[in-house]
Amino acid sequence: MHFLIYGLGAIGTVYGAMLKAAGHKVTGLARPSMLETISKKGLQVCGIWGEYAQIPDVLISSLDEAQDRDWDMIIVTVKSYATAEAARDIARLRPPECLLWLAQNGYGNFEAAAPYIPEDKILLGRIIFGAETQSPGVSKVTVIADDVVIGSPKNRIPLPVAEKWAALFRESGIPTRASEDVMKYIWGKIIYNSALNSLGAILEVNYGKLAGMDGSHELMIHVVREIFAVLEAIGQKTHWADADAYLADFYSKLIPSTKYHHASMLQDIQHSRHTEIDSLNGAVVALGRMYGVPTPVNETITLLVKAKEQLVTGVA
Ligand SMILES: NC(=O)C1=CN([C@@H]2O[C@H](COP(=O)(O)OP(=O)(O)OC[C@H]3O[C@@H](n4cnc5c(N)ncnc54)[C@H](OP(=O)(O)O)[C@@H]3O)[C@@H](O)[C@H]2O)C=CC1
Ligand SMILES: CC(C)(CO)C(=O)C(=O)O
């Protein structure tokens, strides 16, 4: 298959290198400043899935540079705040049957891409392995809590099609399965990230510390309860019956297995990068407003992260 990896950061580098190593054709889109390094040293992966160094078949910094555009799948691995811009760019050159897989965290990526890409060509994914950029083009796979789960939010793409792609990713070394309930998985991750990533970025501590300190422990309970109230209002089910069931798993299973992890949002702040707060706690607040559900704690946390982001980037 021919893949276009749209954004060669932590996640995109992993997919580009491992798909190339598995024998697929890979076109990589990166910032101009990264092209020389990647063309010489390849996309490099280290960590729990082993070592890879693979030079993409095609390396570009703009889609218009691509001569060979017979992509079978475009994997979008930019941050959620860049999804609409990426979808608009891709829509110009996407082959009619080429699928778009939004390999991203948060809520709103499907909604951001849908004005530009037909809904029956968009897959979403819940990614719950960790990848950290060590240097440009070098990504370390640090943890994995479960398979990647891919699917079509409104089942506009038949499950067997998603399963075909999941099998291809598994054969490339990335544990993946398909689901007809991908939004349950996406929301499960949003709850997890909205509780941990934002407070981890504000307090600059790992997940275990957040659970162990009374104040942050209590705040995360409020975050989760507000999210479940919003989910009830929009009619979105999750894999937990209610907030109490989620919180029981959260504090007994989900945090202990990642207690030393520092959220990627903290890494964004520390590297003076914009965060994805608007697709996490910020998205909860926006949905709460739309459906008349109060989300005061999520709103306060969102504003605190935005303030911290402005402090480090100098941009509102
Ligand atoms: N890293 C992780 O462990 C996990 C990440 N995720 C999610 O996966 C998604 C990707 O995350 P991650 O890989 O960490 O993010 P990164 O910021 O590391 O990667 C995004 C890359 O895309 C580049 N990019 C953005 N726009 C363009 C463009 N127009 N042209 C060329 N390059 C572009 C960025 O460059 P620049 O930095 O210059 O903008 C960056 O190199 C996010 O939604 C994240 O939340 C989910 C689970 C785990
Ligand atoms: C790496 C992982 C899965 C851990 O929370 C994550 O989602 C993040 O930090 O963004």
Short mmCIF file of C-alpha atoms and ligand atoms in Angstrom, two decimals:
data_model
loop_
_atom_site.label_atom_id
_atom_site.label_comp_id
_atom_site.label_asym_id
_atom_site.label_seq_id
_atom_site.Cartn_x
_atom_site.Cartn_y
_atom_site.Cartn_z
CA MET A 1 0.00 0.00 0.00
CA HIS A 2 1.01 3.65 -0.44
CA PHE A 3 0.66 5.79 2.71
CA LEU A 4 0.92 9.54 3.05
CA ILE A 5 1.92 10.41 6.63
CA TYR A 6 0.79 13.99 7.16
CA GLY A 7 3.04 15.29 9.95
CA LEU A 8 6.30 13.56 10.91
CA GLY A 9 6.27 14.20 14.64
CA ALA A 10 6.23 11.68 17.47
CA ILE A 11 3.33 9.55 16.17
CA GLY A 12 3.87 10.16 12.44
CA THR A 13 7.50 9.07 12.68
CA VAL A 14 6.46 5.78 14.28
CA TYR A 15 3.89 5.04 11.56
CA GLY A 16 6.17 6.15 8.73
CA ALA A 17 9.11 4.05 9.87
CA MET A 18 7.19 0.90 10.77
CA LEU A 19 5.00 0.90 7.64
CA LYS A 20 8.08 1.41 5.46
CA ALA A 21 9.89 -1.38 7.30
CA ALA A 22 6.90 -3.64 6.62
CA GLY A 23 7.33 -3.08 2.88
CA HIS A 24 4.78 -0.38 2.21
CA LYS A 25 5.40 2.75 0.17
CA VAL A 26 5.58 5.86 2.38
CA THR A 27 5.32 9.51 1.47
CA GLY A 28 6.18 11.72 4.43
CA LEU A 29 5.12 15.35 4.86
CA ALA A 30 7.34 17.29 7.23
CA ARG A 31 8.42 20.82 7.99
CA PRO A 32 11.16 22.07 5.60
CA SER A 33 13.63 22.21 8.50
CA MET A 34 13.33 18.43 8.97
CA LEU A 35 13.80 17.28 5.38
CA GLU A 36 17.60 17.10 5.31
CA THR A 37 17.87 15.13 8.56
CA ILE A 38 15.16 12.65 7.60
CA SER A 39 16.48 12.20 4.05
CA LYS A 40 19.92 11.31 5.45
CA LYS A 41 19.12 9.41 8.67
CA GLY A 42 15.58 8.26 7.92
CA LEU A 43 12.64 8.14 10.26
CA GLN A 44 14.11 6.63 13.41
CA VAL A 45 12.17 4.74 16.07
CA CYS A 46 13.44 3.28 19.33
CA GLY A 47 11.79 1.98 22.50
CA ILE A 48 9.47 -0.89 23.34
CA TRP A 49 8.79 -1.96 19.72
CA GLY A 50 12.45 -2.10 18.75
CA GLU A 51 14.70 0.01 16.54
CA TYR A 52 13.84 1.29 13.06
CA ALA A 53 15.53 3.66 10.63
CA GLN A 54 13.68 4.04 7.36
CA ILE A 55 14.01 6.68 4.67
CA PRO A 56 10.54 7.44 3.21
CA ASP A 57 10.12 6.75 -0.51
CA VAL A 58 9.00 10.36 -0.93
CA LEU A 59 9.74 13.23 1.46
CA ILE A 60 7.95 16.55 0.95
CA SER A 61 7.17 19.72 2.84
CA SER A 62 4.13 20.55 0.71
CA LEU A 63 1.59 18.24 -0.95
CA ASP A 64 2.10 20.10 -4.24
CA GLU A 65 5.64 18.68 -4.36
CA ALA A 66 4.28 15.13 -4.56
CA GLN A 67 4.52 13.72 -8.08
CA ASP A 68 3.10 10.32 -7.20
CA ARG A 69 -0.24 10.86 -5.45
CA ASP A 70 -1.81 7.40 -5.65
CA TRP A 71 -2.08 7.21 -1.89
CA ASP A 72 -4.27 4.40 -0.51
CA MET A 73 -4.48 5.98 2.94
CA ILE A 74 -3.53 9.36 4.37
CA ILE A 75 -2.64 9.19 8.07
CA VAL A 76 -3.11 12.59 9.69
CA THR A 77 -0.72 12.94 12.62
CA VAL A 78 -0.78 16.66 13.25
CA LYS A 79 -2.13 18.08 16.51
CA SER A 80 -5.91 18.51 16.70
CA TYR A 81 -5.73 22.29 16.33
CA ALA A 82 -4.31 21.78 12.79
CA THR A 83 -6.88 19.21 11.60
CA ALA A 84 -9.10 21.57 9.59
CA GLU A 85 -6.14 23.14 7.83
CA ALA A 86 -4.71 19.72 7.02
CA ALA A 87 -8.06 18.41 5.74
CA ARG A 88 -8.51 21.45 3.52
CA ASP A 89 -5.02 20.94 2.11
CA ILE A 90 -5.54 17.21 1.57
CA ALA A 91 -8.96 17.62 -0.07
CA ARG A 92 -7.29 19.22 -3.11
CA LEU A 93 -5.23 16.17 -3.98
CA ARG A 94 -6.79 13.12 -2.28
CA PRO A 95 -7.56 10.31 -4.75
CA PRO A 96 -11.34 9.59 -4.68
CA GLU A 97 -11.04 6.18 -2.96
CA CYS A 98 -8.22 7.16 -0.57
CA LEU A 99 -9.18 6.99 3.11
CA LEU A 100 -8.20 9.59 5.68
CA TRP A 101 -7.27 8.22 9.11
CA LEU A 102 -7.20 10.90 11.82
CA ALA A 103 -4.63 9.42 14.22
CA GLN A 104 -5.20 12.01 16.89
CA ASN A 105 -6.40 12.69 20.44
CA GLY A 106 -9.49 14.62 21.36
CA TYR A 107 -12.97 15.56 20.24
CA GLY A 108 -13.74 17.50 17.10
CA ASN A 109 -11.27 16.08 14.57
CA PHE A 110 -14.01 14.37 12.57
CA GLU A 111 -16.11 17.54 12.66
CA ALA A 112 -13.11 19.63 11.57
CA ALA A 113 -12.32 17.37 8.59
CA ALA A 114 -15.89 16.61 7.44
CA PRO A 115 -16.43 19.92 5.58
CA TYR A 116 -13.53 18.96 3.29
CA ILE A 117 -13.47 15.16 3.17
CA PRO A 118 -16.52 12.88 2.60
CA GLU A 119 -17.64 11.27 5.86
CA ASP A 120 -17.46 7.81 4.28
CA LYS A 121 -13.74 8.32 3.74
CA ILE A 122 -12.81 9.34 7.31
CA LEU A 123 -11.60 6.91 9.97
CA LEU A 124 -10.85 7.95 13.55
CA GLY A 125 -8.51 6.26 16.01
CA ARG A 126 -7.85 5.91 19.72
CA ILE A 127 -4.12 5.83 20.21
CA ILE A 128 -2.98 4.80 23.66
CA PHE A 129 0.68 4.07 23.14
CA GLY A 130 3.15 6.82 24.01
CA ALA A 131 5.67 8.27 21.57
CA GLU A 132 8.14 10.98 22.49
CA THR A 133 10.24 12.98 20.03
CA GLN A 134 13.89 12.58 21.01
CA SER A 135 15.13 14.84 18.19
CA PRO A 136 13.78 15.76 14.73
CA GLY A 137 12.83 12.48 13.00
CA VAL A 138 13.58 10.35 16.07
CA SER A 139 10.68 8.99 18.10
CA LYS A 140 10.76 6.76 21.18
CA VAL A 141 7.80 4.46 21.87
CA THR A 142 7.55 4.59 25.68
CA VAL A 143 4.37 2.86 26.86
CA ILE A 144 1.32 1.04 25.52
CA ALA A 145 -1.87 0.64 27.55
CA ASP A 146 -3.96 -1.10 24.86
CA ASP A 147 -4.28 -1.65 21.10
CA VAL A 148 -4.88 1.28 18.81
CA VAL A 149 -8.61 1.20 17.92
CA ILE A 150 -9.81 2.47 14.54
CA GLY A 151 -13.29 2.91 13.16
CA SER A 152 -15.83 5.08 11.39
CA PRO A 153 -17.72 7.36 13.86
CA LYS A 154 -21.07 6.90 12.11
CA ASN A 155 -20.18 3.54 10.58
CA ARG A 156 -20.15 5.15 7.14
CA ILE A 157 -17.18 2.84 6.45
CA PRO A 158 -18.06 -0.86 6.90
CA LEU A 159 -16.34 -2.64 9.79
CA PRO A 160 -14.64 -5.21 7.49
CA VAL A 161 -12.88 -2.34 5.70
CA ALA A 162 -11.59 -0.92 9.02
CA GLU A 163 -10.57 -4.44 10.04
CA LYS A 164 -8.52 -4.81 6.85
CA TRP A 165 -6.51 -1.70 7.76
CA ALA A 166 -6.21 -2.80 11.39
CA ALA A 167 -4.75 -6.13 10.23
CA LEU A 168 -2.24 -4.28 8.04
CA PHE A 169 -1.10 -2.15 10.99
CA ARG A 170 -0.83 -5.25 13.21
CA GLU A 171 1.31 -6.95 10.56
CA SER A 172 3.50 -3.82 10.61
CA GLY A 173 4.06 -4.24 14.36
CA ILE A 174 1.52 -1.74 15.72
CA PRO A 175 -1.15 -3.51 17.85
CA THR A 176 -4.45 -2.39 16.31
CA ARG A 177 -8.06 -3.53 16.15
CA ALA A 178 -11.24 -2.14 14.55
CA SER A 179 -14.51 -1.29 16.25
CA GLU A 180 -18.03 -0.23 15.30
CA ASP A 181 -18.00 1.83 18.53
CA VAL A 182 -14.87 3.87 17.95
CA MET A 183 -16.41 6.93 19.64
CA LYS A 184 -16.70 4.97 22.92
CA TYR A 185 -12.95 4.48 22.75
CA ILE A 186 -12.30 8.07 21.66
CA TRP A 187 -14.37 9.40 24.57
CA GLY A 188 -12.72 7.00 27.01
CA LYS A 189 -9.39 8.55 26.01
CA ILE A 190 -10.81 12.11 26.18
CA ILE A 191 -11.95 11.52 29.77
CA TYR A 192 -8.51 10.10 30.66
CA ASN A 193 -6.59 12.92 28.94
CA SER A 194 -8.93 15.68 30.19
CA ALA A 195 -8.38 14.58 33.79
CA LEU A 196 -4.64 13.91 33.55
CA ASN A 197 -3.04 15.88 30.73
CA SER A 198 -4.30 19.35 31.65
CA LEU A 199 -3.64 19.07 35.41
CA GLY A 200 -0.31 17.39 34.65
CA ALA A 201 0.58 20.40 32.51
CA ILE A 202 -0.56 22.92 35.13
CA LEU A 203 1.06 21.21 38.15
CA GLU A 204 4.00 19.75 36.17
CA VAL A 205 3.82 16.33 37.85
CA ASN A 206 3.31 12.77 36.64
CA TYR A 207 0.02 10.90 36.72
CA GLY A 208 0.81 9.10 39.98
CA LYS A 209 1.44 12.39 41.80
CA LEU A 210 -1.85 13.82 40.49
CA ALA A 211 -3.69 10.86 41.98
CA GLY A 212 -1.75 11.05 45.24
CA MET A 213 -2.31 14.72 46.06
CA ASP A 214 -5.68 15.45 47.68
CA GLY A 215 -6.39 18.62 45.69
CA SER A 216 -5.68 17.19 42.24
CA HIS A 217 -7.31 13.89 43.19
CA GLU A 218 -10.53 15.78 44.01
CA LEU A 219 -10.30 18.00 40.92
CA MET A 220 -10.04 14.98 38.62
CA ILE A 221 -13.21 13.56 40.18
CA HIS A 222 -15.02 16.81 39.32
CA VAL A 223 -13.60 16.80 35.77
CA VAL A 224 -14.84 13.26 35.19
CA ARG A 225 -18.28 13.86 36.66
CA GLU A 226 -18.81 16.93 34.48
CA ILE A 227 -17.79 15.00 31.38
CA PHE A 228 -20.23 12.18 32.13
CA ALA A 229 -23.00 14.77 32.59
CA VAL A 230 -22.17 16.18 29.14
CA LEU A 231 -22.03 12.69 27.60
CA GLU A 232 -25.46 11.89 29.03
CA ALA A 233 -26.84 15.10 27.50
CA ILE A 234 -25.46 14.25 24.04
CA GLY A 235 -26.42 10.59 24.29
CA GLN A 236 -22.88 9.28 23.95
CA LYS A 237 -22.25 5.99 25.75
CA THR A 238 -18.85 4.86 26.97
CA HIS A 239 -17.49 1.53 28.24
CA TRP A 240 -18.48 2.58 31.78
CA ALA A 241 -22.04 2.70 33.16
CA ASP A 242 -21.45 6.04 34.89
CA ALA A 243 -18.83 8.35 36.41
CA ASP A 244 -18.47 6.21 39.56
CA ALA A 245 -17.65 3.12 37.48
CA TYR A 246 -15.09 5.08 35.48
CA LEU A 247 -13.49 6.61 38.58
CA ALA A 248 -13.15 3.16 40.16
CA ASP A 249 -11.18 1.95 37.13
CA PHE A 250 -9.33 5.26 36.80
CA TYR A 251 -7.82 5.18 40.27
CA SER A 252 -7.39 1.40 40.58
CA LYS A 253 -6.18 0.45 37.09
CA LEU A 254 -5.67 3.22 34.54
CA ILE A 255 -3.41 5.50 36.61
CA PRO A 256 -1.26 2.81 38.32
CA SER A 257 -0.20 1.44 34.93
CA THR A 258 0.95 4.90 33.76
CA LYS A 259 1.81 6.53 37.10
CA TYR A 260 5.30 7.70 36.05
CA HIS A 261 4.08 9.20 32.75
CA HIS A 262 4.26 12.92 32.20
CA ALA A 263 1.46 14.08 29.91
CA SER A 264 2.30 15.05 26.36
CA MET A 265 0.53 18.34 27.14
CA LEU A 266 3.21 19.12 29.75
CA GLN A 267 5.84 18.33 27.13
CA ASP A 268 4.10 20.77 24.76
CA ILE A 269 4.21 23.52 27.42
CA GLN A 270 7.84 22.78 28.27
CA HIS A 271 8.74 23.06 24.58
CA SER A 272 6.72 26.29 24.21
CA ARG A 273 4.26 24.60 21.86
CA HIS A 274 0.50 25.09 21.65
CA THR A 275 -1.57 22.44 23.42
CA GLU A 276 -4.67 20.48 22.42
CA ILE A 277 -6.70 21.81 25.34
CA ASP A 278 -9.51 22.89 22.98
CA SER A 279 -10.08 19.29 21.87
CA LEU A 280 -10.05 17.98 25.46
CA ASN A 281 -11.40 19.97 28.43
CA GLY A 282 -12.20 22.86 26.08
CA ALA A 283 -14.36 20.58 23.90
CA VAL A 284 -16.22 19.42 27.03
CA VAL A 285 -16.92 23.05 27.93
CA ALA A 286 -18.14 23.84 24.39
CA LEU A 287 -20.45 20.81 24.33
CA GLY A 288 -21.66 21.66 27.85
CA ARG A 289 -22.63 25.15 26.69
CA MET A 290 -24.39 23.69 23.62
CA TYR A 291 -26.45 21.27 25.73
CA GLY A 292 -26.93 23.42 28.86
CA VAL A 293 -24.65 21.35 31.13
CA PRO A 294 -22.48 23.31 33.63
CA THR A 295 -18.77 22.45 33.43
CA PRO A 296 -17.12 24.93 35.82
CA VAL A 297 -14.10 22.79 36.72
CA ASN A 298 -13.33 21.88 33.11
CA GLU A 299 -13.70 25.56 32.21
CA THR A 300 -11.35 26.71 34.97
CA ILE A 301 -8.75 24.11 33.97
CA THR A 302 -9.09 25.10 30.30
CA LEU A 303 -8.47 28.76 31.14
CA LEU A 304 -5.49 27.90 33.35
CA VAL A 305 -3.89 25.86 30.57
CA LYS A 306 -4.52 28.66 28.06
CA ALA A 307 -2.93 31.14 30.44
CA LYS A 308 0.10 28.88 30.90
CA GLU A 309 0.30 28.36 27.15
CA GLN A 310 0.24 32.13 26.59
CA LEU A 311 2.95 32.52 29.23
CA VAL A 312 5.32 30.17 27.40
CA THR A 313 4.43 30.91 23.77
CA GLY A 314 3.65 34.60 24.11
CA VAL A 315 0.59 33.98 21.93
CA ALA A 316 -3.04 33.92 23.11
N1 LIG B 1 2.76 11.53 21.28
C1 LIG B 1 1.98 10.66 21.92
O1 LIG B 1 2.42 9.89 22.80
C2 LIG B 1 0.54 10.57 21.60
C3 LIG B 1 -0.04 11.47 20.72
N2 LIG B 1 -1.37 11.34 20.42
C4 LIG B 1 -2.01 12.28 19.51
O2 LIG B 1 -1.50 12.11 18.19
C5 LIG B 1 -1.52 13.36 17.49
C6 LIG B 1 -0.11 13.68 17.01
O3 LIG B 1 0.66 13.81 18.18
P1 LIG B 1 2.26 13.96 18.15
O4 LIG B 1 2.83 13.13 17.07
O5 LIG B 1 2.71 13.76 19.55
O6 LIG B 1 2.41 15.50 17.74
P2 LIG B 1 3.72 16.23 17.20
O7 LIG B 1 3.54 17.68 17.45
O8 LIG B 1 4.93 15.53 17.71
O9 LIG B 1 3.67 15.92 15.62
C7 LIG B 1 2.96 16.70 14.70
C8 LIG B 1 3.94 17.02 13.59
O10 LIG B 1 3.27 17.52 12.44
C9 LIG B 1 3.97 18.68 12.00
N3 LIG B 1 3.09 19.50 11.19
C10 LIG B 1 1.96 20.12 11.57
N4 LIG B 1 1.41 20.76 10.51
C11 LIG B 1 2.23 20.54 9.46
C12 LIG B 1 2.22 20.93 8.10
N5 LIG B 1 1.24 21.68 7.60
N6 LIG B 1 3.23 20.54 7.28
C13 LIG B 1 4.22 19.76 7.77
N7 LIG B 1 4.29 19.33 9.05
C14 LIG B 1 3.29 19.73 9.88
C15 LIG B 1 4.42 19.34 13.29
O11 LIG B 1 5.40 20.33 13.05
P3 LIG B 1 5.45 21.60 14.09
O12 LIG B 1 5.80 21.02 15.43
O13 LIG B 1 6.53 22.46 13.49
O14 LIG B 1 4.09 22.23 14.04
C16 LIG B 1 4.94 18.10 14.03
O15 LIG B 1 6.24 17.77 13.59
C17 LIG B 1 -2.05 14.39 18.51
O16 LIG B 1 -3.44 14.55 18.36
C18 LIG B 1 -1.73 13.73 19.85
O17 LIG B 1 -2.56 14.17 20.91
C19 LIG B 1 -2.16 10.34 20.95
C20 LIG B 1 -1.61 9.43 21.82
C21 LIG B 1 -0.25 9.50 22.23
C1 LIG B 2 0.90 8.98 25.90
C2 LIG B 2 -0.50 8.91 26.41
C3 LIG B 2 -1.22 7.70 25.93
C4 LIG B 2 -0.46 8.84 27.94
O1 LIG B 2 -1.47 9.58 28.49
C5 LIG B 2 -1.24 10.16 25.97
O2 LIG B 2 -2.33 10.10 25.47
C6 LIG B 2 -0.63 11.50 26.12
O3 LIG B 2 0.21 11.71 26.98
O4 LIG B 2 -1.05 12.34 25.31
#
